[in-house]
């Protein structure tokens, strides 16, 4: 059984006069001890998907359907109490805007203490302090951060506090939503190395949401490429990044510079995201795709298996 | 911290001197002549007026008068009222009690009521209760206090005859002890209700909007994601963050406690500072007015400094060194 399995997950933002299809028909399986990077340009629905997994989207304006199975339990159907028991203990998140990730008028340590006590109500202060210091060490923060307020820390330090906070209860699944994007490259790789070490020692499974393909290439086993709320291609990093099948993945990779190999010109993908409040008949990428034909504009491609876990949603890719 | 308080106190003194200087000058530049008012309306003779003018030092230029006034104040003397000939200090001290009874009760009630309703409405954001109190708050915020006061008198005093129309005590009966307190309380009901109705919306809206603001902050999502109970998120993190603006406006309004409310005190014939000031303006009672202005500006400055210090204590982002 997979650790996390998404089955036909749809997320809609419901506004007064329109509905925006932020995620459509997402099917994704994440095995235990996997590390998967979800990549895509801004607005492709990566963060929405991450928030949907923990049911963190504002209820009033969103509709989530489908199945999100975590160890066989459907996260969309369990009661709020069951969900709260699972949150942070099993699945934790490092959020995008970590500068505001903690209350500005409470000390960092006090807030971490509070979060620790949610799942360990009887824990005493010294025990918690020890645990937090341990985590601070992993993310390379000094102990005195415990006694500081969020505004006294730099953006990078707050980012590391958020990562330490997410590891507080040794979760099984860690979702990093652009968590290292704001850090300098040295700290970024240092922290990612530490997290990868934790993965081996603590059975951690990681979902990494980013638009930095190079981070995924160097730290993840698998990759999922999203565009306009749809999964375009998933598979192992070796398969997808070396030999992308989907025209969008190909375009995405061409717009990143590479250190090794030939110095090619960077090429962006012309055009921009389609209007997600309109129902799109065919492939969401058809308008920007150099290979699109009539079928692409009329019939929505579904994920087809290329090889093992390598799947692609394109009429043009694969055997035909 | 000590240095900060010292600095603020110094600038506070400067502000007081400046504002008293402005008030001192403005009231003297305004049309109307106190000497003619004191001397009576029926063609007083010029000689008499000249004598009075010299007596009060009004024959001198305004800067000279101001210097004289400052000398007087430095000796703790605010002079004598032109109209009643009594020491201004005594007259002000006399009004402190009645005014504070009215304003302090009204402020405390409005803050408590407004903040509590605001918090509850924010928590039930979008519910019928929220919509109802929001609309009520616009209504009472737009209602002039004196009009509401008059309506209260018409309904509860004249028509239903439940409560006294005006004043602080019943003059007919010379109550003492507990009876006296009861009597004052009965007289307080209408003016305080009027003030509470017009002031509550202000505190309500500040509490409601700051709670809503705090509820939409990113850290609330963080805590939600950790599985923290909604009640704990609200009671510990939302309220603590949302209380800051309320403290500011409460502090500011404490500065105006002593000056009282001119309109409410006038409508209800309440023997307080506001009404005394109103009468003093009409009679061009310069010493009394300057005295009231001085006390008011000192109070406001003290309140501002206290708010700043308090703010430093409750908001760690503010530092005074």
Coordinates of C-alpha atoms in Angstrom, one line a residue:
Chain A
X1 CA 0.0 0.0 0.0
X2 CA 1.2 3.5 -0.8
X3 CA 1.8 5.9 2.0
X4 CA -0.2 8.6 0.2
X5 CA -2.5 8.0 -2.7
X6 CA -4.4 10.7 -4.5
X7 CA -7.3 9.4 -6.6
X8 CA -9.0 11.8 -9.0
X9 CA -8.5 14.8 -6.7
X10 CA -10.2 18.0 -7.9
X11 CA -9.9 21.3 -6.2
X12 CA -12.1 24.2 -7.1
X13 CA -12.0 27.8 -5.8
X14 CA -15.5 29.0 -5.8
X15 CA -15.8 32.7 -6.3
X16 CA -18.9 34.8 -6.6
X17 CA -19.2 34.7 -10.3
X18 CA -17.0 31.8 -11.3
X19 CA -15.3 28.6 -10.4
X20 CA -11.6 28.1 -10.8
X21 CA -10.4 24.6 -11.4
X22 CA -7.1 24.8 -9.4
X23 CA -6.4 21.0 -9.5
X24 CA -8.0 18.6 -11.9
X25 CA -8.1 14.8 -11.9
X26 CA -4.9 14.4 -9.9
X27 CA -3.8 10.8 -9.6
X28 CA -0.6 10.3 -7.7
X29 CA 0.9 7.6 -5.6
X30 CA 3.7 8.2 -3.1
X31 CA 5.4 5.2 -1.6
X32 CA 7.0 5.2 1.9
X33 CA 10.5 6.7 1.9
X34 CA 9.9 8.2 -1.5
X35 CA 10.9 11.7 -2.2
X36 CA 8.9 13.4 -4.8
X37 CA 9.2 16.9 -6.3
X38 CA 6.2 18.6 -7.6
X39 CA 7.2 21.2 -10.1
X40 CA 5.4 23.6 -12.3
X41 CA 5.2 27.3 -13.0
X42 CA 3.5 29.8 -10.7
X43 CA -0.2 29.2 -10.6
X44 CA -0.1 25.6 -11.7
X45 CA -1.8 24.4 -8.5
X46 CA 1.2 22.9 -6.6
X47 CA 0.6 24.7 -3.3
X48 CA -3.2 24.2 -3.6
X49 CA -2.6 20.5 -3.9
X50 CA -0.4 20.5 -0.8
X51 CA -2.9 22.4 1.2
X52 CA -5.7 20.2 0.1
X53 CA -3.9 17.1 1.4
X54 CA -4.0 18.5 5.0
X55 CA -7.5 20.1 4.4
X56 CA -6.0 23.6 5.1
X57 CA -7.9 25.4 2.3
X58 CA -10.5 27.9 3.5
X59 CA -13.7 25.8 3.6
X60 CA -16.0 28.5 2.5
X61 CA -14.5 29.1 -0.9
X62 CA -13.1 25.8 -1.9
X63 CA -14.5 22.4 -2.9
X64 CA -12.2 19.4 -2.8
X65 CA -13.4 16.0 -4.1
X66 CA -11.8 12.7 -4.9
X67 CA -9.9 10.5 -2.5
X68 CA -6.7 11.4 -0.6
X69 CA -5.7 8.1 1.1
X70 CA -3.0 8.3 3.8
X71 CA -2.1 4.8 5.0
X72 CA -5.5 3.8 3.6
X73 CA -7.5 6.4 5.5
X74 CA -9.3 9.0 3.4
X75 CA -8.2 12.4 4.7
X76 CA -11.2 14.0 3.1
X77 CA -13.6 11.9 5.0
X78 CA -12.2 11.5 8.5
X79 CA -13.6 13.6 11.3
X80 CA -11.9 16.8 12.4
X81 CA -10.7 15.1 15.6
X82 CA -9.1 12.3 13.6
X83 CA -7.6 14.8 11.3
X84 CA -6.1 16.8 14.1
X85 CA -4.6 13.7 15.6
X86 CA -2.9 13.0 12.3
X87 CA -1.7 16.5 11.6
X88 CA 1.9 17.2 12.4
X89 CA 2.3 13.8 14.1
X90 CA 2.1 12.0 10.7
X91 CA 2.1 14.8 8.1
X92 CA 3.7 18.1 8.6
X93 CA 4.3 21.1 6.3
X94 CA 6.9 23.8 5.9
X95 CA 5.0 26.7 4.5
X96 CA 5.9 29.1 1.7
X97 CA 5.9 32.4 3.6
X98 CA 7.8 31.4 6.7
X99 CA 8.4 35.0 7.8
X100 CA 4.8 35.0 9.0
X101 CA 4.7 31.3 9.9
X102 CA 4.6 32.1 13.7
X103 CA 2.8 34.6 15.9
X104 CA 4.8 37.8 16.1
X105 CA 4.0 38.4 19.8
X106 CA 5.0 35.0 21.2
X107 CA 8.5 33.7 21.6
X108 CA 9.7 31.1 19.1
X109 CA 10.4 28.6 21.8
X110 CA 7.0 29.0 23.5
X111 CA 5.2 28.4 20.3
X112 CA 7.2 25.3 19.5
X113 CA 6.5 24.1 23.1
X114 CA 2.8 24.7 22.4
X115 CA 2.9 22.7 19.2
X116 CA 4.9 19.9 21.0
X117 CA 2.2 19.6 23.6
X118 CA -0.6 19.1 21.1
X119 CA 0.5 15.5 20.7
X120 CA 2.5 15.1 23.9
X121 CA 0.3 16.9 26.5
X122 CA 2.3 15.6 29.4
X123 CA 5.7 16.6 28.2
X124 CA 7.7 18.7 30.6
X125 CA 9.6 21.8 29.6
X126 CA 13.1 20.4 29.7
X127 CA 12.2 17.5 27.6
X128 CA 10.7 19.8 25.0
X129 CA 13.7 22.1 25.1
X130 CA 16.0 19.3 24.5
X131 CA 14.1 18.1 21.5
X132 CA 13.9 21.6 20.1
X133 CA 17.7 22.2 20.6
X134 CA 18.3 18.9 18.8
X135 CA 16.3 20.1 15.8
X136 CA 17.9 23.5 15.9
X137 CA 21.2 21.8 15.5
X138 CA 20.0 19.9 12.5
X139 CA 18.9 23.1 10.8
X140 CA 22.0 25.0 12.0
X141 CA 20.4 27.5 14.4
X142 CA 21.8 28.5 17.7
X143 CA 20.0 27.6 20.9
X144 CA 19.3 31.2 21.8
X145 CA 16.7 31.4 19.0
X146 CA 14.4 29.6 21.5
X147 CA 14.1 32.8 23.5
X148 CA 13.7 35.2 20.5
X149 CA 10.7 36.6 18.8
X150 CA 10.1 35.9 15.1
X151 CA 10.8 39.5 14.2
X152 CA 14.3 39.2 15.7
X153 CA 15.2 36.5 13.1
X154 CA 16.2 36.9 9.5
X155 CA 14.1 35.4 6.7
X156 CA 16.5 32.5 6.3
X157 CA 16.5 31.8 10.1
X158 CA 12.7 31.8 10.2
X159 CA 12.7 29.4 7.3
X160 CA 14.9 27.1 9.3
X161 CA 12.7 27.5 12.4
X162 CA 9.8 26.4 10.2
X163 CA 11.7 23.3 9.1
X164 CA 12.7 22.5 12.7
X165 CA 9.0 23.0 13.7
X166 CA 7.9 20.6 11.0
X167 CA 10.2 17.8 12.3
X168 CA 9.1 18.2 15.9
X169 CA 7.0 15.0 16.0
X170 CA 9.0 12.9 13.6
X171 CA 6.3 12.9 10.9
X172 CA 6.1 10.2 8.3
X173 CA 5.3 12.6 5.6
X174 CA 6.9 16.0 5.2
X175 CA 5.5 18.5 2.7
X176 CA 8.0 21.3 1.8
X177 CA 6.1 24.1 0.0
X178 CA 8.9 26.2 -1.5
X179 CA 10.6 25.7 1.8
X180 CA 14.2 26.3 0.7
X181 CA 13.5 28.7 -2.1
X182 CA 14.2 31.8 0.0
X183 CA 17.5 30.4 1.4
X184 CA 20.9 31.0 -0.1
X185 CA 22.2 28.0 -2.1
X186 CA 24.8 27.0 0.5
X187 CA 22.2 26.8 3.3
X188 CA 19.7 25.3 1.0
X189 CA 21.9 22.4 0.1
X190 CA 23.0 22.0 3.7
X191 CA 19.5 21.7 4.9
X192 CA 18.4 19.4 2.1
X193 CA 21.4 17.2 2.9
X194 CA 20.2 17.1 6.6
X195 CA 16.7 16.3 5.6
X196 CA 17.9 13.5 3.2
X197 CA 19.9 12.1 6.1
X198 CA 16.7 12.2 8.3
X199 CA 14.9 10.3 5.6
X200 CA 17.2 7.4 5.9
X201 CA 17.3 7.4 9.7
X202 CA 13.6 8.2 10.4
X203 CA 11.6 6.7 7.6
X204 CA 10.6 10.2 6.3
X205 CA 8.7 10.6 3.1
X206 CA 9.1 13.9 1.4
X207 CA 7.0 16.0 -1.0
X208 CA 8.9 18.9 -2.3
X209 CA 7.0 21.7 -4.0
X210 CA 9.2 24.0 -6.0
X211 CA 9.7 25.6 -9.3
X212 CA 13.4 24.8 -9.1
X213 CA 13.9 21.7 -11.2
X214 CA 17.6 21.5 -10.2
X215 CA 16.6 21.0 -6.5
X216 CA 14.3 18.2 -7.5
X217 CA 17.0 16.7 -9.7
X218 CA 19.6 16.7 -6.9
X219 CA 17.4 15.7 -3.9
X220 CA 14.3 13.7 -5.1
X221 CA 13.8 10.2 -6.4
X222 CA 10.6 11.1 -8.3
X223 CA 9.1 14.0 -10.0
X224 CA 5.6 15.2 -10.9
X225 CA 5.2 17.9 -13.4
X226 CA 2.1 20.0 -13.0
X227 CA 0.6 22.5 -15.4
X228 CA -2.7 24.5 -15.1
X229 CA -3.9 22.2 -12.3
X230 CA -3.2 19.0 -14.2
X231 CA -0.5 16.4 -13.9
X232 CA 1.5 16.2 -17.1
X233 CA 4.1 13.7 -16.3
X234 CA 5.3 11.7 -13.4
X235 CA 8.1 9.2 -12.9
X236 CA 11.5 8.8 -11.5
X237 CA 13.9 11.7 -11.8
X238 CA 16.2 9.8 -14.1
X239 CA 13.4 9.0 -16.5
X240 CA 11.6 12.2 -16.6
X241 CA 14.4 14.7 -16.5
X242 CA 16.7 12.8 -18.8
X243 CA 14.2 11.8 -21.4
X244 CA 11.0 13.9 -21.0
X245 CA 8.1 12.6 -22.9
X246 CA 5.7 15.5 -22.4
X247 CA 6.2 18.6 -24.6
X248 CA 5.6 20.7 -21.5
X249 CA 8.3 19.0 -19.5
X250 CA 10.6 19.4 -22.4
X251 CA 9.8 23.1 -22.6
X252 CA 10.2 23.4 -18.8
X253 CA 13.7 21.8 -18.9
X254 CA 14.8 24.0 -21.8
X255 CA 14.1 27.1 -19.7
X256 CA 16.6 26.1 -17.0
X257 CA 20.3 26.6 -17.5
X258 CA 22.5 23.6 -16.8
X259 CA 26.0 23.6 -15.4
X260 CA 27.1 20.5 -17.3
X261 CA 27.0 19.7 -21.0
X262 CA 26.6 22.0 -23.9
X263 CA 25.6 25.6 -23.3
X264 CA 22.3 25.8 -25.0
X265 CA 20.3 29.0 -25.4
X266 CA 17.6 29.2 -22.7
X267 CA 14.2 29.0 -24.3
X268 CA 10.9 29.8 -22.5
X269 CA 7.6 28.4 -23.5
X270 CA 5.6 31.1 -25.4
X271 CA 2.2 32.0 -24.1
X272 CA 0.8 31.8 -20.6
X273 CA -1.5 29.7 -18.4
X274 CA -5.0 29.3 -19.7
X275 CA -8.0 30.8 -17.9
X276 CA -8.9 28.1 -15.4
X277 CA -12.4 29.4 -14.8
X278 CA -13.3 28.1 -18.3
X279 CA -13.9 24.5 -19.0
X280 CA -11.1 23.3 -21.2
X281 CA -12.1 20.6 -23.6
X282 CA -8.9 19.1 -24.7
X283 CA -5.4 19.2 -23.3
X284 CA -4.7 22.2 -21.1
X285 CA -1.4 22.7 -22.7
X286 CA -2.7 22.5 -26.3
X287 CA -2.6 26.3 -26.9
X288 CA 1.1 26.5 -26.1
X289 CA 2.1 23.1 -27.4
X290 CA 4.2 23.0 -30.7
X291 CA 2.8 19.6 -31.5
X292 CA -0.9 20.1 -30.8
X293 CA -3.4 18.9 -33.4
X294 CA -7.2 18.7 -33.5
X295 CA -7.4 15.7 -31.2
X296 CA -5.4 17.5 -28.5
X297 CA -7.9 20.3 -28.6
X298 CA -10.9 18.1 -28.4
X299 CA -10.0 15.1 -26.2
X300 CA -8.4 15.4 -22.8
X301 CA -5.4 13.1 -22.5
X302 CA -5.3 10.8 -19.5
X303 CA -2.1 9.6 -17.7
X304 CA -0.8 6.6 -19.5
X305 CA 1.9 4.3 -18.3
X306 CA 5.1 4.6 -20.2
X307 CA 7.2 2.3 -18.1
X308 CA 6.7 1.3 -14.5
X309 CA 5.8 4.4 -12.5
X310 CA 6.6 6.7 -15.4
X311 CA 3.3 8.1 -16.7
X312 CA 2.5 10.9 -19.1
X313 CA -0.6 12.7 -20.1
X314 CA -0.2 13.4 -23.8
X315 CA -1.7 12.0 -27.0
X316 CA 1.6 12.6 -28.8
X317 CA 3.9 10.9 -26.3
X318 CA 4.7 7.2 -26.2
X319 CA 4.0 4.5 -28.7
X320 CA 1.8 6.2 -31.2
Chain B
X1 CA 13.4 52.5 29.1
X2 CA 14.0 55.2 31.7
X3 CA 15.7 57.4 29.1
X4 CA 12.7 56.9 26.8
X5 CA 10.2 57.9 29.5
X6 CA 12.3 60.9 30.3
X7 CA 12.4 61.9 26.6
X8 CA 8.7 61.4 26.2
X9 CA 8.0 63.4 29.4
X10 CA 10.1 66.3 28.1
X11 CA 8.4 66.3 24.7
X12 CA 5.1 66.0 26.5
X13 CA 5.8 69.2 28.5
X14 CA 6.6 71.0 25.3
X15 CA 3.4 69.8 23.7
X16 CA 1.4 71.0 26.7
X17 CA 3.1 74.5 26.6
X18 CA 2.5 74.8 22.9
X19 CA -1.2 73.8 23.1
X20 CA -1.9 76.1 26.0
X21 CA -0.1 78.9 24.2
X22 CA -2.4 78.3 21.1
X23 CA -5.5 78.1 23.2
X24 CA -4.6 81.1 25.3
X25 CA -4.1 83.2 22.1
X26 CA -7.0 81.8 20.1
X27 CA -9.7 82.5 22.8
X28 CA -8.4 86.1 23.2
X29 CA -8.4 86.6 19.4
X30 CA -12.0 85.4 19.2
X31 CA -14.7 88.1 19.0
X32 CA -16.4 89.0 22.3
X33 CA -15.1 91.0 25.3
X34 CA -15.2 89.5 28.8
X35 CA -15.0 92.9 30.4
X36 CA -18.2 94.1 28.6
X37 CA -19.9 90.8 29.7
X38 CA -18.9 91.2 33.3
X39 CA -19.8 94.9 33.4
X40 CA -23.3 94.2 32.1
X41 CA -25.1 94.9 28.9
X42 CA -26.7 98.3 29.7
X43 CA -24.2 100.8 28.4
X44 CA -21.5 100.6 31.0
X45 CA -19.4 103.7 31.3
X46 CA -16.0 103.6 29.6
X47 CA -14.2 104.5 32.8
X48 CA -15.5 101.4 34.6
X49 CA -14.5 99.2 31.7
X50 CA -11.0 100.7 31.8
X51 CA -10.7 99.9 35.5
X52 CA -11.8 96.3 35.0
X53 CA -9.5 95.8 32.0
X54 CA -6.5 96.9 34.1
X55 CA -7.7 94.8 37.0
X56 CA -7.5 91.6 34.8
X57 CA -4.5 92.7 32.9
X58 CA -6.4 92.7 29.7
X59 CA -5.0 96.1 28.7
X60 CA -1.6 94.5 28.1
X61 CA -0.6 92.7 24.9
X62 CA -1.3 89.0 24.5
X63 CA 2.4 87.9 24.8
X64 CA 2.7 90.0 28.0
X65 CA -0.5 88.4 29.3
X66 CA 0.9 84.9 28.4
X67 CA 4.2 85.6 30.3
X68 CA 2.1 86.7 33.3
X69 CA 0.0 83.5 33.1
X70 CA 3.1 81.3 32.9
X71 CA 4.5 83.0 36.1
X72 CA 1.2 82.3 37.8
X73 CA 1.1 78.7 36.7
X74 CA 4.6 78.0 37.9
X75 CA 3.4 78.9 41.4
X76 CA 0.5 76.5 41.1
X77 CA -2.1 79.2 40.6
X78 CA -4.5 79.2 37.7
X79 CA -6.0 82.5 38.6
X80 CA -9.6 83.5 39.4
X81 CA -12.7 83.1 37.2
X82 CA -14.0 86.4 35.8
X83 CA -17.5 85.3 36.3
X84 CA -17.7 83.7 39.7
X85 CA -14.5 85.2 41.2
X86 CA -13.6 81.8 42.6
X87 CA -10.1 80.2 42.2
X88 CA -10.0 78.2 38.9
X89 CA -8.3 75.3 40.6
X90 CA -11.2 74.9 43.0
X91 CA -13.7 75.1 40.3
X92 CA -11.9 72.4 38.3
X93 CA -11.4 70.1 41.2
X94 CA -15.1 70.3 42.0
X95 CA -16.0 69.1 38.6
X96 CA -13.6 66.2 38.5
X97 CA -15.8 63.9 40.5
X98 CA -19.0 64.2 38.4
X99 CA -17.2 64.2 35.1
X100 CA -15.2 61.1 35.9
X101 CA -18.3 59.3 37.2
X102 CA -19.9 59.8 33.9
X103 CA -17.0 59.4 31.4
X104 CA -15.1 56.6 33.2
X105 CA -18.2 54.5 33.6
X106 CA -19.2 55.1 30.0
X107 CA -15.7 54.3 28.6
X108 CA -15.3 51.2 30.6
X109 CA -18.8 49.9 29.7
X110 CA -18.3 50.7 26.0
X111 CA -14.9 49.2 25.8
X112 CA -16.0 46.0 27.4
X113 CA -19.2 45.7 25.5
X114 CA -17.8 46.8 22.2
X115 CA -14.7 44.5 22.4
X116 CA -16.7 41.4 23.5
X117 CA -19.4 41.9 20.9
X118 CA -16.7 42.6 18.3
X119 CA -14.8 39.4 19.1
X120 CA -17.9 37.3 19.1
X121 CA -19.1 38.8 15.8
X122 CA -15.7 38.2 14.2
X123 CA -15.8 34.6 15.3
X124 CA -19.2 34.2 13.8
X125 CA -18.2 36.2 10.8
X126 CA -21.0 36.3 8.2
X127 CA -23.7 35.0 10.5
X128 CA -26.9 36.8 11.1
X129 CA -25.6 38.0 14.5
X130 CA -22.6 39.5 12.8
X131 CA -24.7 41.3 10.2
X132 CA -27.1 42.6 12.8
X133 CA -24.5 44.1 15.1
X134 CA -22.5 45.5 12.2
X135 CA -25.6 47.4 10.9
X136 CA -26.5 48.5 14.4
X137 CA -22.9 49.8 14.8
X138 CA -23.2 51.9 11.7
X139 CA -26.5 53.2 12.8
X140 CA -25.4 54.3 16.3
X141 CA -22.0 55.5 15.0
X142 CA -23.9 57.9 12.6
X143 CA -26.3 59.0 15.3
X144 CA -25.4 62.4 16.9
X145 CA -25.0 61.9 20.7
X146 CA -27.0 65.0 21.6
X147 CA -30.0 63.9 19.4
X148 CA -29.9 60.4 20.9
X149 CA -29.8 62.0 24.4
X150 CA -32.8 64.1 23.7
X151 CA -34.7 61.1 22.3
X152 CA -33.8 59.2 25.5
X153 CA -35.2 62.0 27.6
X154 CA -38.4 62.2 25.6
X155 CA -39.0 58.4 25.8
X156 CA -37.7 57.4 29.2
X157 CA -38.1 60.6 31.2
X158 CA -41.0 62.6 29.8
X159 CA -43.2 59.8 28.3
X160 CA -42.5 56.7 30.4
X161 CA -41.5 58.7 33.4
X162 CA -39.0 56.0 34.5
X163 CA -36.0 58.2 35.0
X164 CA -35.1 61.8 35.8
X165 CA -34.5 64.1 32.9
X166 CA -31.4 65.9 34.0
X167 CA -28.9 66.8 36.7
X168 CA -26.9 64.6 39.0
X169 CA -29.1 64.6 42.1
X170 CA -32.7 65.3 42.9
X171 CA -32.7 68.8 44.4
X172 CA -36.0 68.3 46.3
X173 CA -34.8 65.6 48.6
X174 CA -31.5 65.9 50.4
X175 CA -30.5 62.3 50.3
X176 CA -27.4 61.0 52.1
X177 CA -25.5 57.8 52.3
X178 CA -26.8 54.8 50.3
X179 CA -29.9 56.8 49.2
X180 CA -27.6 59.4 47.7
X181 CA -25.7 56.8 45.7
X182 CA -28.9 55.3 44.4
X183 CA -30.2 58.7 43.4
X184 CA -27.0 59.5 41.5
X185 CA -27.1 56.1 39.8
X186 CA -30.7 56.8 38.6
X187 CA -29.5 60.1 37.1
X188 CA -26.6 58.4 35.5
X189 CA -28.6 55.9 33.5
X190 CA -29.7 58.1 30.6
X191 CA -26.5 60.0 30.0
X192 CA -24.4 56.9 30.3
X193 CA -26.7 54.9 28.0
X194 CA -26.4 57.6 25.4
X195 CA -22.6 57.7 25.7
X196 CA -22.3 53.9 25.6
X197 CA -24.6 53.6 22.6
X198 CA -22.5 56.1 20.6
X199 CA -19.1 55.0 21.7
X200 CA -19.5 51.2 21.7
X201 CA -19.6 51.0 17.8
X202 CA -16.1 52.4 17.8
X203 CA -14.6 49.8 20.0
X204 CA -16.8 47.1 18.4
X205 CA -15.4 47.8 14.9
X206 CA -11.8 47.9 16.1
X207 CA -12.1 44.6 17.9
X208 CA -14.0 42.9 15.1
X209 CA -11.7 44.0 12.3
X210 CA -8.5 43.2 14.3
X211 CA -9.8 39.8 15.2
X212 CA -10.7 39.1 11.5
X213 CA -7.3 40.4 10.5
X214 CA -5.5 38.1 13.0
X215 CA -7.6 35.2 11.9
X216 CA -6.4 35.5 8.3
X217 CA -2.7 35.7 9.2
X218 CA -0.4 32.9 7.9
X219 CA 0.5 31.7 11.4
X220 CA -3.1 30.7 12.1
X221 CA -2.8 28.3 9.1
X222 CA 0.5 27.0 10.6
X223 CA -1.2 26.3 14.0
X224 CA -4.2 24.7 12.2
X225 CA -1.8 22.4 10.3
X226 CA -0.2 21.3 13.6
X227 CA -3.6 20.0 14.7
X228 CA -4.0 22.6 17.5
X229 CA -7.6 22.9 18.7
X230 CA -9.5 25.9 17.1
X231 CA -10.4 27.2 20.5
X232 CA -6.8 27.3 21.6
X233 CA -5.7 29.0 18.4
X234 CA -8.4 31.6 19.0
X235 CA -7.9 32.2 22.7
X236 CA -4.2 32.1 22.7
X237 CA -3.0 33.4 19.4
X238 CA -5.8 35.3 17.7
X239 CA -6.9 37.3 20.7
X240 CA -3.4 38.1 21.9
X241 CA -2.6 39.5 18.5
X242 CA -5.9 41.3 18.0
X243 CA -5.9 43.1 21.3
X244 CA -3.2 45.6 20.4
X245 CA -5.3 48.1 18.5
X246 CA -8.0 48.1 21.2
X247 CA -5.3 49.0 23.8
X248 CA -4.3 52.0 21.6
X249 CA -7.7 53.5 21.2
X250 CA -8.6 52.8 24.8
X251 CA -5.5 54.6 26.0
X252 CA -6.2 57.6 23.7
X253 CA -9.8 57.9 25.0
X254 CA -8.5 57.8 28.6
X255 CA -6.9 61.2 27.8
X256 CA -10.3 62.7 27.2
X257 CA -11.8 61.5 30.5
X258 CA -11.4 64.7 32.4
X259 CA -12.5 67.0 29.7
X260 CA -15.9 65.3 29.7
X261 CA -18.4 65.4 27.0
X262 CA -19.7 68.9 26.2
X263 CA -22.8 67.8 24.4
X264 CA -23.9 65.1 26.7
X265 CA -23.3 67.1 29.8
X266 CA -25.2 70.0 28.3
X267 CA -28.2 67.9 27.2
X268 CA -28.5 66.2 30.6
X269 CA -27.5 69.3 32.6
X270 CA -24.7 67.2 34.2
X271 CA -22.6 69.4 36.5
X272 CA -19.3 68.4 34.9
X273 CA -16.2 69.8 33.2
X274 CA -17.7 69.8 29.7
X275 CA -20.7 71.9 30.6
X276 CA -18.5 74.3 32.7
X277 CA -16.3 74.7 29.6
X278 CA -19.2 75.4 27.4
X279 CA -20.5 78.1 29.7
X280 CA -17.1 79.5 30.1
X281 CA -16.7 79.9 26.3
X282 CA -20.0 81.7 26.2
X283 CA -19.0 84.1 28.9
X284 CA -15.4 84.5 27.6
X285 CA -14.1 83.4 31.0
X286 CA -10.4 83.4 30.0
X287 CA -8.8 82.1 33.2
X288 CA -11.2 79.3 33.6
X289 CA -10.9 78.2 30.0
X290 CA -7.2 78.3 30.0
X291 CA -7.2 76.3 33.2
X292 CA -9.5 73.6 31.6
X293 CA -7.3 73.5 28.5
X294 CA -4.2 73.1 30.6
X295 CA -5.7 70.2 32.6
X296 CA -7.0 68.5 29.4
X297 CA -3.7 68.8 27.5
X298 CA -1.7 67.4 30.5
X299 CA -4.1 64.5 30.7
X300 CA -3.9 63.7 27.0
X301 CA -0.1 63.8 27.1
X302 CA 0.1 61.5 30.1
X303 CA -2.4 59.1 28.4
X304 CA -0.3 59.1 25.3
X305 CA 2.9 58.3 27.2
X306 CA 1.2 55.6 29.2
X307 CA -0.1 54.0 26.0
X308 CA 3.3 54.0 24.4
X309 CA 4.9 52.4 27.5
X310 CA 2.1 49.9 27.8
X311 CA 2.5 49.1 24.1
X312 CA 6.1 48.4 24.6
X313 CA 5.1 45.9 27.3
X314 CA 2.5 44.0 25.3
X315 CA 4.1 44.1 21.8
X316 CA 7.6 42.7 21.7
X317 CA 8.2 44.3 18.3
X318 CA 8.3 47.7 19.9
X319 CA 11.5 48.5 21.7
X320 CA 12.5 51.7 23.6
X321 CA 16.3 51.7 23.5

